[in-house]
Tab-separated table of C-alpha atoms in Angstrom:
chain	number	residue	atom	x	y	z
A	1	MET	CA	-5.454	7.851	79.570
A	2	THR	CA	-8.659	9.862	79.086
A	3	ILE	CA	-9.122	13.568	79.680
A	4	GLU	CA	-11.240	12.731	82.707
A	5	GLU	CA	-8.392	10.627	84.109
A	6	CYS	CA	-6.033	13.528	83.545
A	7	ASN	CA	-8.347	15.846	85.470
A	8	ASN	CA	-8.460	13.406	88.396
A	9	ILE	CA	-4.698	13.460	88.901
A	10	PRO	CA	-3.925	15.170	92.229
A	11	ARG	CA	-2.606	18.685	91.645
A	12	LYS	CA	0.713	17.945	93.333
A	13	HIS	CA	1.353	15.138	90.830
A	14	ARG	CA	0.295	17.006	87.708
A	15	LYS	CA	3.718	18.391	86.925
A	16	LYS	CA	5.114	14.846	86.833
A	17	LYS	CA	2.268	13.828	84.533
A	18	ASN	CA	2.547	16.795	82.197
A	19	LEU	CA	3.500	14.770	79.118
A	20	GLU	CA	0.523	12.455	79.561
A	21	THR	CA	-1.722	15.431	80.269
A	22	GLU	CA	-0.591	17.188	77.111
A	23	ALA	CA	-1.172	14.010	75.124
A	24	CYS	CA	-4.701	13.763	76.578
A	25	ARG	CA	-5.488	17.318	75.626
A	26	ALA	CA	-4.720	16.583	72.019
A	27	GLY	CA	-8.228	15.070	72.030
A	28	LYS	CA	-9.749	11.981	70.459
A	29	GLY	CA	-8.501	10.360	67.313
A	30	GLY	CA	-4.932	10.399	68.555
A	31	GLU	CA	-3.428	8.398	65.712
A	32	LYS	CA	-4.815	10.725	63.067
A	33	GLU	CA	-3.768	13.809	65.013
A	34	THR	CA	-0.279	12.431	65.597
A	35	ALA	CA	0.188	11.881	61.877
A	36	SER	CA	-0.897	15.446	61.179
A	37	ALA	CA	1.321	16.701	63.975
A	38	GLU	CA	4.309	14.886	62.484
A	39	GLU	CA	3.792	16.894	59.292
A	40	THR	CA	3.547	20.266	61.047
A	41	SER	CA	6.056	19.722	63.846
A	42	PRO	CA	9.345	21.664	63.781
A	43	ARG	CA	11.106	18.549	62.550
A	44	GLY	CA	8.583	18.132	59.743
A	45	VAL	CA	9.029	21.744	58.728
A	46	LEU	CA	12.779	21.305	58.404
A	47	GLU	CA	12.450	18.069	56.469
A	48	MET	CA	10.438	19.966	53.879
A	49	LEU	CA	12.952	22.792	54.036
A	50	VAL	CA	15.952	20.607	53.276
A	51	SER	CA	14.113	18.522	50.686
A	52	GLY	CA	14.809	21.272	48.166
A	53	ILE	CA	18.504	21.564	48.981
A	54	ASP	CA	20.913	20.259	46.377
A	55	ASP	CA	23.007	17.425	47.807
A	56	LYS	CA	25.885	18.509	45.542
A	57	THR	CA	26.414	21.506	47.803
A	58	GLY	CA	27.536	19.256	50.606
A	59	ASP	CA	24.356	19.612	52.647
A	60	LEU	CA	23.756	15.851	52.852
A	61	HIS	CA	25.194	15.809	56.375
A	62	TRP	CA	22.299	17.916	57.627
A	63	LYS	CA	19.774	15.583	55.973
A	64	LYS	CA	21.372	12.589	57.676
A	65	LYS	CA	21.146	14.298	61.061
A	66	LEU	CA	17.448	14.993	60.506
A	67	CYS	CA	16.836	11.375	59.524
A	68	HIS	CA	18.692	10.175	62.624
A	69	VAL	CA	16.561	12.329	64.900
A	70	LYS	CA	13.422	11.121	63.133
A	71	ARG	CA	14.316	7.457	63.710
A	72	THR	CA	15.295	7.919	67.348
A	73	PRO	CA	12.441	7.818	69.896
A	74	SER	CA	12.713	10.725	72.307
A	75	PRO	CA	10.642	12.543	74.928
A	76	TRP	CA	11.283	15.715	72.938
A	77	ARG	CA	9.325	14.438	69.963
A	78	ILE	CA	6.490	13.128	72.143
A	79	SER	CA	6.192	16.534	73.786
A	80	THR	CA	6.356	18.357	70.473
A	81	ILE	CA	3.737	16.154	68.852
A	82	SER	CA	1.318	16.602	71.731
A	83	MET	CA	1.807	20.359	71.686
A	84	ILE	CA	1.174	20.656	67.983
A	85	GLY	CA	-2.237	18.979	68.159
A	86	GLY	CA	-4.113	17.627	65.163
A	87	GLY	CA	-5.583	20.689	63.456
A	88	LYS	CA	-4.628	21.646	59.930
A	89	ILE	CA	-3.096	25.095	59.747
A	90	PRO	CA	-4.175	27.718	57.182
A	91	LEU	CA	-1.885	30.257	55.595
A	92	ARG	CA	-4.294	33.086	56.394
A	93	ARG	CA	-3.072	35.058	59.381
A	94	ARG	CA	-5.572	35.384	62.153
A	95	MET	CA	-6.532	38.942	63.054
A	96	HIS	CA	-8.744	38.426	66.081
A	97	GLY	CA	-7.494	35.183	67.568
A	98	ARG	CA	-9.507	32.811	65.365
A	99	ARG	CA	-8.398	30.528	62.517
A	100	SER	CA	-10.067	28.004	60.315
A	101	ASN	CA	-8.992	24.375	60.624
A	102	SER	CA	-10.245	23.364	57.204
A	103	GLU	CA	-7.386	24.392	54.943
A	104	ASP	CA	-4.500	22.258	53.814
A	105	VAL	CA	-1.393	21.808	55.948
A	106	GLY	CA	0.740	22.424	52.895
A	107	ASP	CA	-0.380	26.042	52.849
A	108	PHE	CA	1.127	26.462	56.296
A	109	ILE	CA	4.612	25.248	55.408
A	110	MET	CA	6.770	28.202	54.391
A	111	PRO	CA	10.408	27.099	53.923
A	112	LYS	CA	13.138	29.720	53.892
A	113	PRO	CA	15.211	28.964	50.772
A	114	SER	CA	17.453	31.901	51.662
A	115	TRP	CA	18.849	30.023	54.669
A	116	LYS	CA	22.369	28.705	54.175
A	117	ASN	CA	23.772	25.544	55.712
A	118	PHE	CA	27.259	26.633	56.812
A	119	SER	CA	30.229	24.373	57.388
A	120	TYR	CA	32.158	24.573	60.640
A	121	GLU	CA	35.200	25.824	58.750
A	122	GLU	CA	33.226	28.752	57.339
A	123	LEU	CA	32.081	29.779	60.802
A	124	ARG	CA	35.519	29.203	62.310
A	125	GLN	CA	37.130	31.507	59.764
A	126	ALA	CA	34.371	34.096	60.137
A	127	THR	CA	34.912	34.334	63.904
A	128	HIS	CA	38.717	33.946	63.873
A	129	GLY	CA	38.448	30.530	65.490
A	130	PHE	CA	35.680	31.667	67.861
A	131	SER	CA	38.160	34.069	69.380
A	132	SER	CA	37.361	35.584	72.762
A	133	ASP	CA	37.683	39.082	71.312
A	134	LYS	CA	34.799	38.230	68.965
A	135	LEU	CA	32.547	37.150	71.841
A	136	ILE	CA	29.681	39.661	72.072
A	137	GLY	CA	27.250	37.781	74.287
A	138	LYS	CA	27.073	34.810	76.617
A	139	GLY	CA	24.180	33.133	78.380
A	140	GLY	CA	23.454	29.915	80.185
A	141	HIS	CA	22.841	27.975	76.966
A	142	ALA	CA	24.743	29.789	74.224
A	143	GLU	CA	27.611	32.043	73.235
A	144	VAL	CA	27.296	34.685	70.505
A	145	TYR	CA	30.247	35.737	68.347
A	146	LYS	CA	30.613	38.539	65.837
A	147	GLY	CA	31.830	37.235	62.496
A	148	GLN	CA	32.438	38.248	58.905
A	149	LEU	CA	31.599	35.847	56.075
A	150	TYR	CA	33.745	35.387	52.984
A	151	ASP	CA	31.477	37.792	51.052
A	152	GLY	CA	32.032	40.527	53.639
A	153	GLN	CA	28.667	40.186	55.365
A	154	VAL	CA	28.869	40.787	59.124
A	155	VAL	CA	26.890	38.246	61.154
A	156	ALA	CA	26.248	37.076	64.694
A	157	VAL	CA	27.046	33.386	65.236
A	158	LYS	CA	25.143	31.745	68.077
A	159	LYS	CA	26.937	28.657	69.387
A	160	ILE	CA	24.540	26.342	71.241
A	161	MET	CA	26.060	25.094	74.504
A	162	LYS	CA	23.543	23.422	76.877
A	163	GLU	CA	26.215	21.296	78.529
A	164	GLU	CA	23.653	19.736	80.877
A	165	LYS	CA	21.826	18.083	77.955
A	166	ASN	CA	22.803	15.076	75.862
A	167	ASP	CA	23.212	15.213	72.085
A	168	GLU	CA	19.706	13.947	71.390
A	169	GLU	CA	18.135	16.625	73.567
A	170	LYS	CA	20.326	19.319	72.011
A	171	ASN	CA	19.346	18.184	68.511
A	172	GLY	CA	15.690	18.234	69.496
A	173	ASP	CA	15.888	21.721	70.963
A	174	PHE	CA	17.845	22.953	67.945
A	175	LEU	CA	15.325	21.593	65.448
A	176	ALA	CA	12.443	22.954	67.497
A	177	GLU	CA	13.957	26.435	67.526
A	178	LEU	CA	14.643	26.332	63.784
A	179	GLY	CA	11.138	25.034	63.120
A	180	ILE	CA	9.611	27.942	65.003
A	181	ILE	CA	11.841	30.535	63.345
A	182	ALA	CA	10.839	29.111	59.949
A	183	HIS	CA	7.345	30.498	60.457
A	184	ILE	CA	8.294	33.941	61.742
A	185	ASP	CA	8.527	36.979	59.492
A	186	HIS	CA	8.107	40.366	61.164
A	187	PRO	CA	10.156	43.584	61.414
A	188	ASN	CA	10.346	43.168	65.185
A	189	THR	CA	11.822	39.652	65.179
A	190	ALA	CA	15.459	38.697	64.564
A	191	LYS	CA	16.490	37.589	61.067
A	192	LEU	CA	18.114	34.177	60.613
A	193	ILE	CA	20.674	33.877	57.810
A	194	GLY	CA	21.583	30.219	58.219
A	195	PHE	CA	22.591	27.366	60.492
A	196	SER	CA	25.144	24.605	60.948
A	197	SER	CA	25.234	21.165	62.537
A	198	ASP	CA	28.870	20.563	61.615
A	199	GLN	CA	30.955	19.916	64.772
A	200	GLY	CA	28.276	21.475	66.942
A	201	LEU	CA	25.025	23.384	66.600
A	202	TYR	CA	25.056	26.974	65.362
A	203	LEU	CA	22.614	29.663	64.277
A	204	VAL	CA	23.818	32.501	62.057
A	205	LEU	CA	21.859	35.719	62.480
A	206	GLN	CA	21.866	39.219	61.076
A	207	TYR	CA	24.321	41.324	63.059
A	208	LEU	CA	22.898	44.434	64.707
A	209	PRO	CA	25.497	47.060	65.690
A	210	TYR	CA	23.812	48.237	68.885
A	211	GLY	CA	23.618	44.745	70.349
A	212	SER	CA	21.046	43.963	72.999
A	213	LEU	CA	18.787	46.248	74.992
A	214	ALA	CA	20.538	44.982	78.132
A	215	ILE	CA	23.854	46.383	76.888
A	216	ALA	CA	22.306	49.686	75.811
A	217	LEU	CA	20.348	50.124	79.042
A	218	HIS	CA	22.648	48.582	81.645
A	219	GLY	CA	26.051	48.461	79.951
A	220	SER	CA	27.300	51.692	81.484
A	221	GLU	CA	26.287	54.291	84.027
A	222	ASP	CA	26.000	56.852	81.235
A	223	CYS	CA	23.004	55.406	79.394
A	224	ARG	CA	22.465	57.040	76.009
A	225	LEU	CA	18.921	55.773	75.536
A	226	GLU	CA	16.664	58.819	75.575
A	227	TRP	CA	13.006	58.438	76.453
A	228	ASP	CA	11.822	58.648	72.821
A	229	THR	CA	14.094	55.720	71.953
A	230	ARG	CA	12.970	53.688	74.960
A	231	TYR	CA	9.329	54.209	74.094
A	232	LYS	CA	9.998	53.206	70.489
A	233	VAL	CA	11.664	50.017	71.732
A	234	ALA	CA	8.696	49.253	74.008
A	235	ILE	CA	6.201	49.595	71.167
A	236	GLY	CA	8.421	47.533	68.860
A	237	VAL	CA	8.661	44.636	71.314
A	238	ALA	CA	4.914	44.843	71.958
A	239	LYS	CA	4.197	44.649	68.221
A	240	GLY	CA	6.546	41.687	67.879
A	241	LEU	CA	4.768	39.818	70.669
A	242	GLN	CA	1.361	40.718	69.243
A	243	TYR	CA	2.493	39.143	65.983
A	244	LEU	CA	3.730	35.961	67.686
A	245	HIS	CA	0.554	35.583	69.754
A	246	SER	CA	-2.150	36.716	67.329
A	247	ASN	CA	-0.977	37.262	63.756
A	248	CYS	CA	1.616	34.549	63.211
A	249	GLN	CA	0.600	31.354	61.436
A	250	ARG	CA	0.699	29.563	64.797
A	251	ARG	CA	0.427	30.828	68.332
A	252	ILE	CA	3.991	31.118	69.592
A	253	ILE	CA	4.886	31.739	73.227
A	254	HIS	CA	8.445	33.043	73.532
A	255	ARG	CA	8.934	32.237	77.258
A	256	ASP	CA	12.152	34.248	77.589
A	257	ILE	CA	11.414	37.904	76.886
A	258	THR	CA	14.329	39.701	78.553
A	259	ALA	CA	16.449	42.780	77.887
A	260	SER	CA	19.258	40.467	76.729
A	261	ASN	CA	16.991	38.906	74.092
A	262	ILE	CA	15.891	42.205	72.552
A	263	LEU	CA	18.278	43.349	69.807
A	264	LEU	CA	18.501	46.920	68.504
A	265	SER	CA	18.956	47.846	64.841
A	266	GLU	CA	20.771	50.917	63.547
A	267	ASP	CA	17.603	53.000	63.938
A	268	TYR	CA	16.818	51.403	67.324
A	269	GLU	CA	14.077	49.171	65.959
A	270	ALA	CA	13.596	46.368	68.483
A	271	GLN	CA	13.933	42.754	67.345
A	272	ILE	CA	12.914	39.801	69.509
A	273	SER	CA	15.588	37.092	69.403
A	274	ASP	CA	16.467	33.706	70.935
A	275	PHE	CA	13.544	31.328	70.409
A	276	GLY	CA	15.280	28.477	72.219
A	277	LEU	CA	12.523	28.212	74.848
A	278	ALA	CA	9.605	29.108	72.574
A	279	LYS	CA	6.553	26.848	72.446
A	280	TRP	CA	3.783	26.218	69.950
A	281	LEU	CA	0.343	26.647	71.545
A	282	PRO	CA	-2.527	24.912	69.705
A	283	GLU	CA	-5.480	27.130	68.854
A	284	SER	CA	-8.025	25.541	71.188
A	285	TRP	CA	-5.782	25.168	74.228
A	286	ALA	CA	-5.899	27.580	77.141
A	287	HIS	CA	-2.322	26.820	78.188
A	288	LEU	CA	0.502	24.283	78.312
A	289	VAL	CA	1.895	22.629	81.432
A	290	VAL	CA	5.656	22.369	80.994
A	291	SER	CA	8.504	20.782	82.901
A	292	PRO	CA	11.270	21.565	83.621
A	293	ILE	CA	10.595	25.245	84.194
A	294	GLU	CA	13.152	27.280	82.253
A	295	GLY	CA	13.621	30.998	81.824
A	296	THR	CA	15.283	34.054	83.319
A	297	PHE	CA	14.629	34.832	86.941
A	298	GLY	CA	12.938	38.166	87.484
A	299	TYR	CA	10.861	37.841	84.309
A	300	MET	CA	8.925	34.657	85.084
A	301	ALA	CA	5.210	34.960	85.804
A	302	PRO	CA	4.064	33.487	89.148
A	303	GLU	CA	1.786	30.855	87.580
A	304	TYR	CA	4.738	29.745	85.451
A	305	PHE	CA	7.464	29.337	88.060
A	306	MET	CA	4.988	27.947	90.626
A	307	HIS	CA	2.879	25.664	88.432
A	308	GLY	CA	4.511	25.445	84.994
A	309	LEU	CA	1.511	27.035	83.247
A	310	VAL	CA	2.389	28.683	79.929
A	311	ASN	CA	0.292	30.799	77.578
A	312	GLU	CA	0.337	34.292	76.078
A	313	LYS	CA	0.029	35.869	79.525
A	314	THR	CA	3.438	34.381	80.402
A	315	ASP	CA	5.006	36.675	77.809
A	316	VAL	CA	2.771	39.568	78.862
A	317	PHE	CA	4.186	39.405	82.397
A	318	ALA	CA	7.764	39.344	81.088
A	319	PHE	CA	6.978	42.302	78.837
A	320	GLY	CA	5.715	44.179	81.886
A	321	VAL	CA	9.065	43.616	83.602
A	322	LEU	CA	10.884	44.746	80.447
A	323	LEU	CA	8.728	47.876	80.360
A	324	LEU	CA	9.677	48.585	83.971
A	325	GLU	CA	13.346	48.311	82.987
A	326	LEU	CA	12.824	50.936	80.292
A	327	ILE	CA	10.954	53.196	82.726
A	328	THR	CA	13.306	52.873	85.682
A	329	GLY	CA	16.679	51.969	84.166
A	330	ARG	CA	16.918	49.190	86.773
A	331	ARG	CA	17.638	45.530	86.117
A	332	ALA	CA	14.951	42.861	86.571
A	333	VAL	CA	16.985	41.658	89.559
A	334	ASP	CA	19.589	44.066	90.904
A	335	SER	CA	22.970	43.405	92.524
A	336	SER	CA	21.335	43.185	95.954
A	337	SER	CA	18.975	40.462	94.643
A	338	GLN	CA	15.954	42.765	94.826
A	339	SER	CA	13.198	42.156	92.297
A	340	LEU	CA	12.247	45.100	90.106
A	341	VAL	CA	8.601	44.036	90.322
A	342	MET	CA	8.673	44.170	94.117
A	343	TRP	CA	10.461	47.532	94.109
A	344	ALA	CA	8.174	49.129	91.518
A	345	LYS	CA	4.738	47.999	92.731
A	346	PRO	CA	4.328	50.677	95.467
A	347	HIS	CA	5.385	53.440	93.058
A	348	LEU	CA	2.988	52.166	90.390
A	349	GLU	CA	0.108	51.973	92.855
A	350	ASN	CA	0.800	55.552	93.997
A	351	ASN	CA	1.358	56.762	90.416
A	352	SER	CA	4.687	58.251	91.560
A	353	VAL	CA	6.194	59.328	88.251
A	354	ASP	CA	9.149	61.201	89.725
A	355	GLU	CA	10.022	58.311	92.036
A	356	ILE	CA	9.954	55.600	89.392
A	357	ALA	CA	11.447	57.351	86.338
A	358	ASP	CA	15.105	56.636	85.543
A	359	PRO	CA	17.108	59.514	87.090
A	360	ARG	CA	19.503	59.327	84.126
A	361	LEU	CA	16.702	60.780	82.000
A	362	GLY	CA	17.015	63.998	83.960
A	363	GLY	CA	13.274	64.570	83.767
A	364	ASN	CA	13.430	64.674	79.966
A	365	TYR	CA	10.457	62.513	79.071
A	366	ASN	CA	6.934	62.846	77.760
A	367	VAL	CA	4.728	62.734	80.867
A	368	VAL	CA	1.730	61.302	78.993
A	369	GLU	CA	3.856	58.497	77.527
A	370	MET	CA	5.469	57.826	80.897
A	371	LYS	CA	2.060	57.447	82.546
A	372	ARG	CA	0.879	55.191	79.721
A	373	ALA	CA	3.965	53.036	80.182
A	374	MET	CA	3.482	52.910	83.959
A	375	PHE	CA	-0.168	51.906	83.686
A	376	THR	CA	0.573	49.315	81.013
A	377	ALA	CA	3.383	47.825	83.099
A	378	SER	CA	1.161	47.666	86.186
A	379	THR	CA	-1.486	45.663	84.307
A	380	CYS	CA	1.067	43.370	82.653
A	381	ILE	CA	2.656	42.313	85.972
A	382	HIS	CA	-0.643	41.558	87.693
A	383	HIS	CA	-0.298	38.396	89.771
A	384	LEU	CA	-3.452	36.932	88.176
A	385	PRO	CA	-2.942	36.074	84.486
A	386	THR	CA	-6.636	36.625	83.725
A	387	LEU	CA	-6.280	40.286	84.707
A	388	ARG	CA	-3.339	40.933	82.422
A	389	PRO	CA	-4.113	42.463	79.017
A	390	ASN	CA	-3.379	40.639	75.795
A	391	MET	CA	-0.695	42.095	73.545
A	392	ILE	CA	-3.267	43.634	71.205
A	393	ARG	CA	-4.496	45.710	74.133
A	394	VAL	CA	-0.923	46.462	75.229
A	395	VAL	CA	-0.082	47.965	71.832
A	396	GLN	CA	-3.268	50.042	71.980
A	397	LEU	CA	-2.425	51.304	75.451
A	398	LEU	CA	1.114	52.311	74.537
A	399	LYS	CA	0.079	54.006	71.301
A	400	GLY	CA	-2.928	55.713	72.887
A	401	ASP	CA	-5.177	54.159	70.219
A	402	ASN	CA	-7.662	52.616	72.637
A	403	GLY	CA	-9.750	55.781	72.921
A	404	LEU	CA	-9.731	55.606	76.711
A	405	ASP	CA	-8.354	58.274	79.020
A	406	MET	CA	-6.686	56.172	81.693
A	407	LYS	CA	-6.181	59.159	83.957
A	408	GLN	CA	-9.971	59.490	84.317
A	409	LYS	CA	-10.550	55.860	85.148
A	410	SER	CA	-10.544	54.394	88.612
A	411	MET	CA	-8.508	51.290	89.370
A	412	GLY	CA	-11.747	49.291	89.519
A	413	GLU	CA	-12.741	50.455	86.046
A	414	ARG	CA	-9.294	49.566	84.727
A	415	ILE	CA	-9.533	46.065	86.186
A	416	GLN	CA	-12.983	45.607	84.637
A	417	MET	CA	-11.509	46.579	81.268
A	418	MET	CA	-8.845	43.886	81.626
A	419	LYS	CA	-11.487	41.357	82.693
A	420	GLY	CA	-13.299	42.175	79.468
A	421	ASP	CA	-10.154	41.330	77.508
A	422	SER	CA	-9.806	38.051	79.387
A	423	MET	CA	-13.426	37.089	78.748
A	424	GLN	CA	-12.958	37.805	75.055
A	425	ASP	CA	-9.901	35.545	75.041
A	426	MET	CA	-11.784	32.797	76.844
A	427	LYS	CA	-14.641	32.873	74.314
A	428	GLN	CA	-12.129	31.679	71.752
A	429	LYS	CA	-11.652	28.417	73.657
A	430	SER	CA	-13.952	25.419	73.556
A	431	MET	CA	-16.108	24.677	76.601
A	432	GLY	CA	-14.042	21.572	77.387
A	433	GLU	CA	-10.771	23.457	77.287
A	434	ARG	CA	-12.249	26.265	79.390
A	435	THR	CA	-13.310	23.785	82.069
A	436	LEU	CA	-9.864	22.179	82.094
A	437	HIS	CA	-8.222	25.609	82.342
A	438	ILE	CA	-10.324	26.593	85.354
A	439	ASP	CA	-9.767	23.226	87.055
A	440	VAL	CA	-5.987	23.438	86.772
A	441	CYS	CA	-5.851	27.114	87.709
A	442	ASP	CA	-8.036	27.097	90.846
A	443	ASP	CA	-5.091	27.721	93.129
A	444	VAL	CA	-3.642	30.328	90.760
A	445	GLU	CA	-6.843	32.383	90.948
A	446	ASP	CA	-6.534	32.411	94.739
A	447	TYR	CA	-2.975	33.673	94.468
A	448	ASP	CA	-3.241	37.148	95.952
A	449	SER	CA	-0.635	39.885	95.690
A	450	PRO	CA	0.985	39.447	99.144
A	451	ALA	CA	1.316	35.698	98.575
A	452	TYR	CA	2.882	36.321	95.181
A	453	LEU	CA	5.439	38.760	96.575
A	454	THR	CA	6.259	36.387	99.429
A	455	ASP	CA	6.811	33.470	97.057
A	456	LEU	CA	8.801	35.645	94.675
A	457	ASN	CA	11.111	36.660	97.496
A	458	ARG	CA	11.437	33.046	98.668
A	459	HIS	CA	12.312	31.783	95.193
A	460	MET	CA	14.817	34.571	94.740
A	461	GLN	CA	16.584	33.591	97.942
A	462	LEU	CA	16.759	29.963	96.800
A	463	VAL	CA	18.150	30.917	93.392
A	464	MET	CA	20.746	33.285	94.814
A	465	GLU	CA	22.050	30.824	97.431
């Protein structure tokens, strides 16, 4: 199927054709690109990782599992290969969204020799048989237990559940998540200690005593997070996302930025965790079209839950919701099923600081920082992705490093500034990719604010039924 044939698919059928569309976008010379993609896919990364592991340590079981997945045809691997594309990846980190494609793939592979392949028995003993009193977190796809290893190290053991998926799909997702984590190294991302595929799939992470932001912010009526701490968390998450989008060795879209997936260290340094839904995004692509649509309701951007479109602006929207949580102390979706975005928009438009600020703060906040956070959140949750800032701009806005006094700018001037960011982003794409992006997104560009709020409310009602 050619790219032109992909573009001629009726819009209502595109979601069904997303795998073929992604394969088309990989460009010409598919066989050569597929071979390169095999080397740089998450599975390929892990094969290189385990190639240096001594079989005498009992890690042969993990090698066999990798070989089994490699031999077994699966939609997961087709999707992964098409997402990776055919470009060779340099070690040099990109600073302004551009990378060379001329360096060797080997420079990109960065195994983590510090990772340990745990046995099930080690994890069972560490968590007292995965005892309920060691359970510190539970989501739709995983349970997290606090454990202590034989050397005394305290860890968090993530047990992959995903009951709705078969073993092959679970293995694929697990390898994809490990492959992505293998390339991440930043103070604002969670630290992986090891993994296990013995009697299940497990990730072993550094344990952080303060748990998740969701627990700290919503765990009790008496929230102890002062404004200075909240603002520090916001900047930390923003820096982590900037790294994933712009400074990491590959463009990584997290797809599930939520308060539950932000962990807090002893000094309240934010760490982005749970890369189970993360996607690689090839350098020249404007976006991915994914199916099924997965994520946490209340954080999903309109173009994502309506059309399956994924790029950096998907995470930007979710960050805007997270920022609103820090500002207001409210959940993304409250007990009455009301969306925080819908509740906050009128207050943001009216610049009503007193109305939107978390009453538990008791008015104890830096007004300048609060207004920065409010403005940044309002731009991040814009219904049009092209009018959302990139994470480089978000960090500048929050830190006040952009040299612009937002209080003196009209809303029109602010929008023009964001359009400038979007145009700069688009210049980094090839003309062919830009045309494809505009063709797919025609109906998204016509998605005005009232329509977005109406659809958001409708989807919420369907989910809550």
